[in-house]
Short mmCIF file of C-alpha atoms in Angstrom, two decimals:
data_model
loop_
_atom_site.label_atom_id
_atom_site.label_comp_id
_atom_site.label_asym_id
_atom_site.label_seq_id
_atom_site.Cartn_x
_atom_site.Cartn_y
_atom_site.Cartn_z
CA UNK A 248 0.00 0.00 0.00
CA UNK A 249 1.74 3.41 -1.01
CA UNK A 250 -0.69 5.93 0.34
CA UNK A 251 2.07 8.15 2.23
CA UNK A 252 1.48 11.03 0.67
CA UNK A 253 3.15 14.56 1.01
CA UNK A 254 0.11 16.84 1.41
CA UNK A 255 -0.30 14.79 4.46
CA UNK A 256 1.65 14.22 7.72
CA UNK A 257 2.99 11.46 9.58
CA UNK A 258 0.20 11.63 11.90
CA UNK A 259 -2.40 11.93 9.45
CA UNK A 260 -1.49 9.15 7.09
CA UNK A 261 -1.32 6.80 10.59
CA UNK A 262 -5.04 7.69 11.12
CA UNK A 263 -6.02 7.06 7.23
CA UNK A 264 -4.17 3.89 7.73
CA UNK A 265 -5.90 2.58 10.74
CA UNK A 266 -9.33 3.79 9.23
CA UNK A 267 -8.32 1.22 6.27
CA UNK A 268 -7.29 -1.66 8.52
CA UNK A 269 -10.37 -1.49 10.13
CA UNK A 270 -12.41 -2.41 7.06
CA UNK A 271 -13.04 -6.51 7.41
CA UNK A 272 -13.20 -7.19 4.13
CA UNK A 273 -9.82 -7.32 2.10
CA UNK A 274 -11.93 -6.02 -1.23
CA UNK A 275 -13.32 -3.18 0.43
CA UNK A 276 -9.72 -2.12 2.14
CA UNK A 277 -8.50 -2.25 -1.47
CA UNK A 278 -10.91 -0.24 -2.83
CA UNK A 279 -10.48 2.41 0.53
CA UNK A 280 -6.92 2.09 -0.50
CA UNK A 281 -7.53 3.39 -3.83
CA UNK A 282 -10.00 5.98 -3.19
CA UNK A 283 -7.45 7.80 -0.81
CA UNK A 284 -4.44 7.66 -3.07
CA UNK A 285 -6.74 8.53 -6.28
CA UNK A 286 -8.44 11.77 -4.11
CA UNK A 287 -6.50 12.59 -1.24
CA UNK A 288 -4.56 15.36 -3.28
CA UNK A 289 -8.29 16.82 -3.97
CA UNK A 290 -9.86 16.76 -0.60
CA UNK A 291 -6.61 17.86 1.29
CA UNK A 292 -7.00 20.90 -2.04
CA UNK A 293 -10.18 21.57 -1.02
CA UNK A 294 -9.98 21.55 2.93
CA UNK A 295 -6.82 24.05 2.63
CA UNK A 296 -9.06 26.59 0.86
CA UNK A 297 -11.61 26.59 3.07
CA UNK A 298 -9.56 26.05 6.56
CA UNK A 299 -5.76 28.02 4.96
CA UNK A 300 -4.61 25.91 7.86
CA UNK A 301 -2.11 22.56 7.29
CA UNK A 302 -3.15 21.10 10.42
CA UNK A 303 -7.59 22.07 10.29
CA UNK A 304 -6.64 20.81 6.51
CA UNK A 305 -5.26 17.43 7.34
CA UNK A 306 -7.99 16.78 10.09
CA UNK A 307 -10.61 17.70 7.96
CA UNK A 308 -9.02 14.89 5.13
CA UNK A 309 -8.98 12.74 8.08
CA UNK A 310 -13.05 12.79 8.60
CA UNK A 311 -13.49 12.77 4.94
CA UNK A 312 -11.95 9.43 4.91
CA UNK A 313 -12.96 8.14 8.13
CA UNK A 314 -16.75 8.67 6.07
CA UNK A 315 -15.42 7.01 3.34
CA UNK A 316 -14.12 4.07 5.73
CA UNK A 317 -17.01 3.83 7.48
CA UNK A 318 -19.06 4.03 4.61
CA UNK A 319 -17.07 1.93 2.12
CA UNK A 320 -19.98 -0.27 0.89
CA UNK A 321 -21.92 3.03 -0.94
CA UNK A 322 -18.39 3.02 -2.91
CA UNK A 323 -18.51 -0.44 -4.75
CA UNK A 324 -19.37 0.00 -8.42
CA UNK A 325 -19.76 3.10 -8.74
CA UNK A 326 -18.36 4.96 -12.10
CA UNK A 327 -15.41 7.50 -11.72
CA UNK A 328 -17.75 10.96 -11.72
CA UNK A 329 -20.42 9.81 -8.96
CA UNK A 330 -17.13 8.63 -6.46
CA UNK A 331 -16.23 12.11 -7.25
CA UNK A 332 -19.34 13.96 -6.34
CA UNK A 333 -19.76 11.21 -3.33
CA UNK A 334 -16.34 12.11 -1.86
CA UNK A 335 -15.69 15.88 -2.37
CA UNK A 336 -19.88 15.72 -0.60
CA UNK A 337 -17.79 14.74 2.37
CA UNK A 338 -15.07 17.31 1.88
#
């Protein structure tokens, strides 16, 4: 899993992490996987213009993904534009 990414710190790529483990099933952990390396750069985009604070901005990509975690199942097949509009509705 490479989902360490820069816009992020240590801390906050330890709490994505444990919000993936905690997914049962290995599909859906894949597919939280995913979602967080394909949008992370977007949310973390999104919460710095609103918060134009690094550490509001990573805690607010935190809760976006904790939703998406937590809420993995609403994620399975859907097409590329409505996992867009589903995540940046948790931004």
């Amino acid at each position: 899993m490479n989902c360490c990414n820069l816009s992020q710190g240590l801390g906050a790529v330890k709490m994505i992490l444990y919000f993936i483990s905690a997914i049962e099933n290995e599909d859906d952990r894949d597919l939280a996987t995913q979602l967080y390396e394909q949008y992370e750069q977007r949310v973390y985009k999104i919460a710095m213009s609103f918060f134009r604070n690094v550490d509001r901005a990573e805690e607010g990509v935190n809760d976006v993904f904790e939703r998406v975690c937590k809420n993995i199942v609403r994620f399975r097949g859907l097409g590329r534009n409505e996992t867009t509009a589903l995540i940046v509705s948790y931004s």
